mmCIF file of C-alpha atoms in Angstrom:
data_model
loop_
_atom_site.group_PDB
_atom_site.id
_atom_site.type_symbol
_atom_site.label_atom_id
_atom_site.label_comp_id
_atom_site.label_asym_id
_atom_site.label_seq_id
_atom_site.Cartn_x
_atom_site.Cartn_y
_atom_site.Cartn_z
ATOM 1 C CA UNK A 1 42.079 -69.080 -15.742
ATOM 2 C CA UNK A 2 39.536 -69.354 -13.251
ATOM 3 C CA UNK A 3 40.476 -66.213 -11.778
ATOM 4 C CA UNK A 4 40.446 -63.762 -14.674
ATOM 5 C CA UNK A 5 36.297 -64.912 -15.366
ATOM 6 C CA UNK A 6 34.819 -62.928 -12.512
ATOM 7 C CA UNK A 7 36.436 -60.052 -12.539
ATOM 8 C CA UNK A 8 34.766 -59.319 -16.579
ATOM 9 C CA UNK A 9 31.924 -59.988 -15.209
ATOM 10 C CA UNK A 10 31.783 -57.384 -12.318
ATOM 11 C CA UNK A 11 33.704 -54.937 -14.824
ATOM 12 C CA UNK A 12 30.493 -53.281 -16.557
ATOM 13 C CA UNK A 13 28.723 -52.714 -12.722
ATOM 14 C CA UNK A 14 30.904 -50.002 -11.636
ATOM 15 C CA UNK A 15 29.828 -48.138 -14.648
ATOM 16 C CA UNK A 16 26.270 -48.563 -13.940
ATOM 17 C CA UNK A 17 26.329 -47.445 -10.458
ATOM 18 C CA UNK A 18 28.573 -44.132 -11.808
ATOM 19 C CA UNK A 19 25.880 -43.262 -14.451
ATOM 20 C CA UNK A 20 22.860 -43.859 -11.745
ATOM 21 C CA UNK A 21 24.787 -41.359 -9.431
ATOM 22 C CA UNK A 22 25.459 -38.998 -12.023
ATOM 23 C CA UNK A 23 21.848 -38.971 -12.394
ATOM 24 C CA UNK A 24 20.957 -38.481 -8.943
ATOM 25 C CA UNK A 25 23.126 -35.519 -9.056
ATOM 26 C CA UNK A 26 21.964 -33.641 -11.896
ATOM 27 C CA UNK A 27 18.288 -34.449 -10.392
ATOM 28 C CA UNK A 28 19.670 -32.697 -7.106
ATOM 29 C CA UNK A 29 21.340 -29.568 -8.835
ATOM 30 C CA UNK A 30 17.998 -29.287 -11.676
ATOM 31 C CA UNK A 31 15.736 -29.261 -8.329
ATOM 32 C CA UNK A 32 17.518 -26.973 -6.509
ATOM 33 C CA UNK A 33 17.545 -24.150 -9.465
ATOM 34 C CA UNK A 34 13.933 -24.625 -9.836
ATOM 35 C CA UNK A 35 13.768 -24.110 -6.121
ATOM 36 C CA UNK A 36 15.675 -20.695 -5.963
ATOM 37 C CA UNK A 37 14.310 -19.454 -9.250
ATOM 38 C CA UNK A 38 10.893 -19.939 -7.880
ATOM 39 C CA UNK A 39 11.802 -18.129 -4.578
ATOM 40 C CA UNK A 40 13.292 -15.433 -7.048
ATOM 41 C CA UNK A 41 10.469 -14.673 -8.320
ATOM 42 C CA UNK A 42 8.222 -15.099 -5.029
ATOM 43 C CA UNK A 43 10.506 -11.943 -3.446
ATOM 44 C CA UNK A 44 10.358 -9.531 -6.852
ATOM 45 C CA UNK A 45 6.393 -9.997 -6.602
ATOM 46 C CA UNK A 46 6.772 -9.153 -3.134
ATOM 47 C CA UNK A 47 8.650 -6.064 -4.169
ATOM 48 C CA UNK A 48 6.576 -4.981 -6.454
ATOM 49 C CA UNK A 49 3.506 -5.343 -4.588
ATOM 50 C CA UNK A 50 5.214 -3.316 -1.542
ATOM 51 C CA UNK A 51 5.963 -0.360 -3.996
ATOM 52 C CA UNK A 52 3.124 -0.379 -5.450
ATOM 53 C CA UNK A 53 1.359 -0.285 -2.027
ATOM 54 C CA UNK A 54 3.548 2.915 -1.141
ATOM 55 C CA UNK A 55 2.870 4.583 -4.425
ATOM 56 C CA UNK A 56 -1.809 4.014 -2.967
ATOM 57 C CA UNK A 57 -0.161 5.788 -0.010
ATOM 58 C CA UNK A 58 1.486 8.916 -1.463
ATOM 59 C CA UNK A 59 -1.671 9.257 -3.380
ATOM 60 C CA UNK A 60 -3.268 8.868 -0.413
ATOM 61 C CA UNK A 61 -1.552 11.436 1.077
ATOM 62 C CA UNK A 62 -1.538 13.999 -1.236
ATOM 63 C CA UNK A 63 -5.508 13.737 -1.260
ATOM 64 C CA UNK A 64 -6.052 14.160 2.374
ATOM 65 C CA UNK A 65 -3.513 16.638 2.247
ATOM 66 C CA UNK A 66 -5.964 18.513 -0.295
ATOM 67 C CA UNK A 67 -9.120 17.505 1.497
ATOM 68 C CA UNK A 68 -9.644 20.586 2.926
ATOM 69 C CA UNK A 69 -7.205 23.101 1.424
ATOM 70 C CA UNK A 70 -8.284 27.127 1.966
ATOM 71 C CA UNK A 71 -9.841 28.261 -1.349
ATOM 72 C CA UNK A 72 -8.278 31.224 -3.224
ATOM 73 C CA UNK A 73 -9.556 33.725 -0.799
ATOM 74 C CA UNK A 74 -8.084 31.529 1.592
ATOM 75 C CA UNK A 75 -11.904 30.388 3.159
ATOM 76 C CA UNK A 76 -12.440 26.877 3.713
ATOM 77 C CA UNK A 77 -12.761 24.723 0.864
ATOM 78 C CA UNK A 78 -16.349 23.531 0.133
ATOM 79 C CA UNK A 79 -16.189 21.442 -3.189
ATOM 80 C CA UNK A 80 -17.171 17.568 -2.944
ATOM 81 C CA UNK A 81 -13.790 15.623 -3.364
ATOM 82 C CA UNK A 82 -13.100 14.428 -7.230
ATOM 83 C CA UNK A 83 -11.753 11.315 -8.394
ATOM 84 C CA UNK A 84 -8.427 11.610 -9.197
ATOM 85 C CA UNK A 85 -5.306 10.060 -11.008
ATOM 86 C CA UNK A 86 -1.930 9.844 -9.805
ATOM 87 C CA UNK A 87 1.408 8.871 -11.626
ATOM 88 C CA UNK A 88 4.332 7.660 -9.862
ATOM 89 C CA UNK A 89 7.852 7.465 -10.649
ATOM 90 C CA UNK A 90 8.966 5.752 -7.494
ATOM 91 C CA UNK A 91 12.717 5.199 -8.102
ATOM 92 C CA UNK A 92 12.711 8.494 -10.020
ATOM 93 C CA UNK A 93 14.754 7.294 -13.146
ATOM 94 C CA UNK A 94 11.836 9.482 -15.484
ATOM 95 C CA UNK A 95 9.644 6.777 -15.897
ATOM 96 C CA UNK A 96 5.921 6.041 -14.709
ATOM 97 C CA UNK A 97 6.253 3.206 -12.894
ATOM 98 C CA UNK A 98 2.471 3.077 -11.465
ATOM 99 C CA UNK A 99 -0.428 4.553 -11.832
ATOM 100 C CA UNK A 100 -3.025 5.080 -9.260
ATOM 101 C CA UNK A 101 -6.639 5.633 -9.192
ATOM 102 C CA UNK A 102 -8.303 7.538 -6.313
ATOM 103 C CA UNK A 103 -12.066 6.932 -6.021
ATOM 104 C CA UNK A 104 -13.650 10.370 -4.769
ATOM 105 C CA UNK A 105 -13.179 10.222 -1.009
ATOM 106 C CA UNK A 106 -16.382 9.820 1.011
ATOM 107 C CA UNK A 107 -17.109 10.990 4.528
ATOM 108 C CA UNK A 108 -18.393 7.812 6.104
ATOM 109 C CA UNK A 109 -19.503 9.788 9.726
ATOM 110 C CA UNK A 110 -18.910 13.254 11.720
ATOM 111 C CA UNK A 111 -19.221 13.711 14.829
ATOM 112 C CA UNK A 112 -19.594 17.303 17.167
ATOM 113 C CA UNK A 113 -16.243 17.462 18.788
ATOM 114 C CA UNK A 114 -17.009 17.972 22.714
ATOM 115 C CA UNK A 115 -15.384 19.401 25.726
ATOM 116 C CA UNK A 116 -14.062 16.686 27.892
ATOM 117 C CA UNK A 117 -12.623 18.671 30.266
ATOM 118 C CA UNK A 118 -16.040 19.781 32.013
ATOM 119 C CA UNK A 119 -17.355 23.479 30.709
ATOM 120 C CA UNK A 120 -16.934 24.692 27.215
ATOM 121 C CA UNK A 121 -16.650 23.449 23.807
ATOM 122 C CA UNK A 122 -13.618 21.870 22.959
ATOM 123 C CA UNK A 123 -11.378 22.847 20.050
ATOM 124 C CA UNK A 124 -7.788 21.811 18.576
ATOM 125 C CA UNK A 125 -5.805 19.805 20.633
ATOM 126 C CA UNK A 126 -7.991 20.472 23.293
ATOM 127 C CA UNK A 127 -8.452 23.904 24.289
ATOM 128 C CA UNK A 128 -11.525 24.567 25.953
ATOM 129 C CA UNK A 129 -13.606 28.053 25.822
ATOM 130 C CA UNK A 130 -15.145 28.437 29.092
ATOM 131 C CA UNK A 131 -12.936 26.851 30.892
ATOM 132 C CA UNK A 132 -9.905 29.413 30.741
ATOM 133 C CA UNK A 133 -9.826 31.640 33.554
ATOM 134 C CA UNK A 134 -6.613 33.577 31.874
ATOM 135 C CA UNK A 135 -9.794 36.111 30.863
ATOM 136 C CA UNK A 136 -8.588 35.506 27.454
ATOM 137 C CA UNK A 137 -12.187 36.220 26.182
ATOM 138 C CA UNK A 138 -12.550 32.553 24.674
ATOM 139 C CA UNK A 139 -16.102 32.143 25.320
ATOM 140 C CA UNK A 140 -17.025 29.950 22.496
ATOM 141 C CA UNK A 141 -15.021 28.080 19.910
ATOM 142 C CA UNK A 142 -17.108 27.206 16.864
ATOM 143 C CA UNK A 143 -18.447 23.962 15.949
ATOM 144 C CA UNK A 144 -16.075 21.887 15.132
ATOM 145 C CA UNK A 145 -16.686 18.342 13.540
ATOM 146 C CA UNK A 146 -14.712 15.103 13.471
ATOM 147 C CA UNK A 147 -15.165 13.389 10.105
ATOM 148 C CA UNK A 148 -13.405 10.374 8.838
ATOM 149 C CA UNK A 149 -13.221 9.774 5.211
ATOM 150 C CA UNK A 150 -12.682 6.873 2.999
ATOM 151 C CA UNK A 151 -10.132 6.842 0.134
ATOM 152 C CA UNK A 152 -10.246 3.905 -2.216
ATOM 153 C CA UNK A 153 -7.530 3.132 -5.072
ATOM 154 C CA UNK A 154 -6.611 1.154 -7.491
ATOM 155 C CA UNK A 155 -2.888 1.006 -8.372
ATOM 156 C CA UNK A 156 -1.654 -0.743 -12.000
ATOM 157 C CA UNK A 157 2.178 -1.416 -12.619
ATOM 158 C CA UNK A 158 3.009 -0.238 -15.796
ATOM 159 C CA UNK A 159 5.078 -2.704 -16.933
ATOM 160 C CA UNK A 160 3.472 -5.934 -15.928
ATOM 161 C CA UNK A 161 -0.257 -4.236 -16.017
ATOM 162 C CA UNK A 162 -1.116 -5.761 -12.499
ATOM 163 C CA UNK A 163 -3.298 -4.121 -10.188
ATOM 164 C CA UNK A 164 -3.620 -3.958 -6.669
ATOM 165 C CA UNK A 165 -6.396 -2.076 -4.038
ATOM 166 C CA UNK A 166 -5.542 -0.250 -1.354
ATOM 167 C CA UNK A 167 -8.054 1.672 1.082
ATOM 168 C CA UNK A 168 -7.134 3.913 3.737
ATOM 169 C CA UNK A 169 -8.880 5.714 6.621
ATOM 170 C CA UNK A 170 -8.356 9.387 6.997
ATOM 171 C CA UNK A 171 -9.613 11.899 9.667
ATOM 172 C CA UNK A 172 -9.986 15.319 9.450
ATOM 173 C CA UNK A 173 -11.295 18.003 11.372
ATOM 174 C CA UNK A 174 -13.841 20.481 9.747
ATOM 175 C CA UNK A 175 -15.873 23.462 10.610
ATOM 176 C CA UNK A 176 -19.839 23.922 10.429
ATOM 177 C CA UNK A 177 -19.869 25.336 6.834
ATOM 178 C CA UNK A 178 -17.321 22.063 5.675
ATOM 179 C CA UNK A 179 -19.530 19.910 7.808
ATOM 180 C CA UNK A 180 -22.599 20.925 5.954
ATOM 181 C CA UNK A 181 -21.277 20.986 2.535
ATOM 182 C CA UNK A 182 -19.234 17.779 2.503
ATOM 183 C CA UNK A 183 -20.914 15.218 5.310
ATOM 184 C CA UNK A 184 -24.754 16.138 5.502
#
């Protein structure tokens, strides 16, 4: 009878150790949802901040694209730049998905655009006036100016109502009159 008394006693130990694994385990497994849930939701904020960056540009672009459009009778424009709103459906399902605000643009410098070349004023792309000897008659291109302007936006999701700024840089070439009018 000896025998039989220490195996009862080592019977209930087994059991322990089982549970304390089992525990271990569902520690591992709980951590490692929170983990990938967390990086879940790290990548769709990246998403949405990417989109929401490309729906500042669009508006971007469609504002320098207007910067300087010909008036009705097709002269230079020579209003001030407005501020502006833009909404964007950016997976096109019919739905604003974002809406961005564009500050009015502002020309932060111009500069006289000069002949490099040596003789003449420089133009677009580089054509030079007095230095053609095609006797095209190009004795003088008029002044042309170099201006870069500065866009500001503010985009908003529309679902989540976060917001995100995005500037942008844009140059544009303009003639005296624009010059005058929209960088003095």
């Amino acid at each position: 009878m000896t025998s039989t008394h220490p195996l009862r006693r080592q019977g209930g130990a087994a059991l322990i150790v089982g549970l304390i694994m089992l525990v271990l385990i569902t520690l591992a497994v709980t951590a490692g949802f929170t983990l990938s849930n967390t990086n879940l939701k790290s990548v769709g904020n990246m998403q949405n901040r990417n989109e929401a960056v490309a729906a500042a540009n669009r508006a971007i672009e469609e504002v320098a694209a207007s910067l300087l459009l010909p008036g009705v009778d097709g002269s230079p424009s020579l209003a001030m730049p407005q501020r502006t709103e833009s909404r964007v459906d950016i997976n096109n399902d019919g739905t604003i998905d974002y809406t961005v605000e564009i500050a009015a643009p502002t020309c932060v410098r111009a500069t006289k655009s000069t002949d490099t070349g040596g003789g003449g004023t420089a133009g677009p792309g580089g054509i030079g006036g007095n230095s053609s000897s095609s006797g095209s008659g190009l004795n003088a291109l008029p002044d042309q100016y170099n201006s870069v302007w500065d866009i500001s936006t503010t985009v908003t999701d529309a679902k989540t109502g976060a917001s995100t700024a995005v500037r942008q840089g844009v140059r544009a070439l303009l003639n005296k009159a624009q010059f005058e009018a929209l960088c003095s």
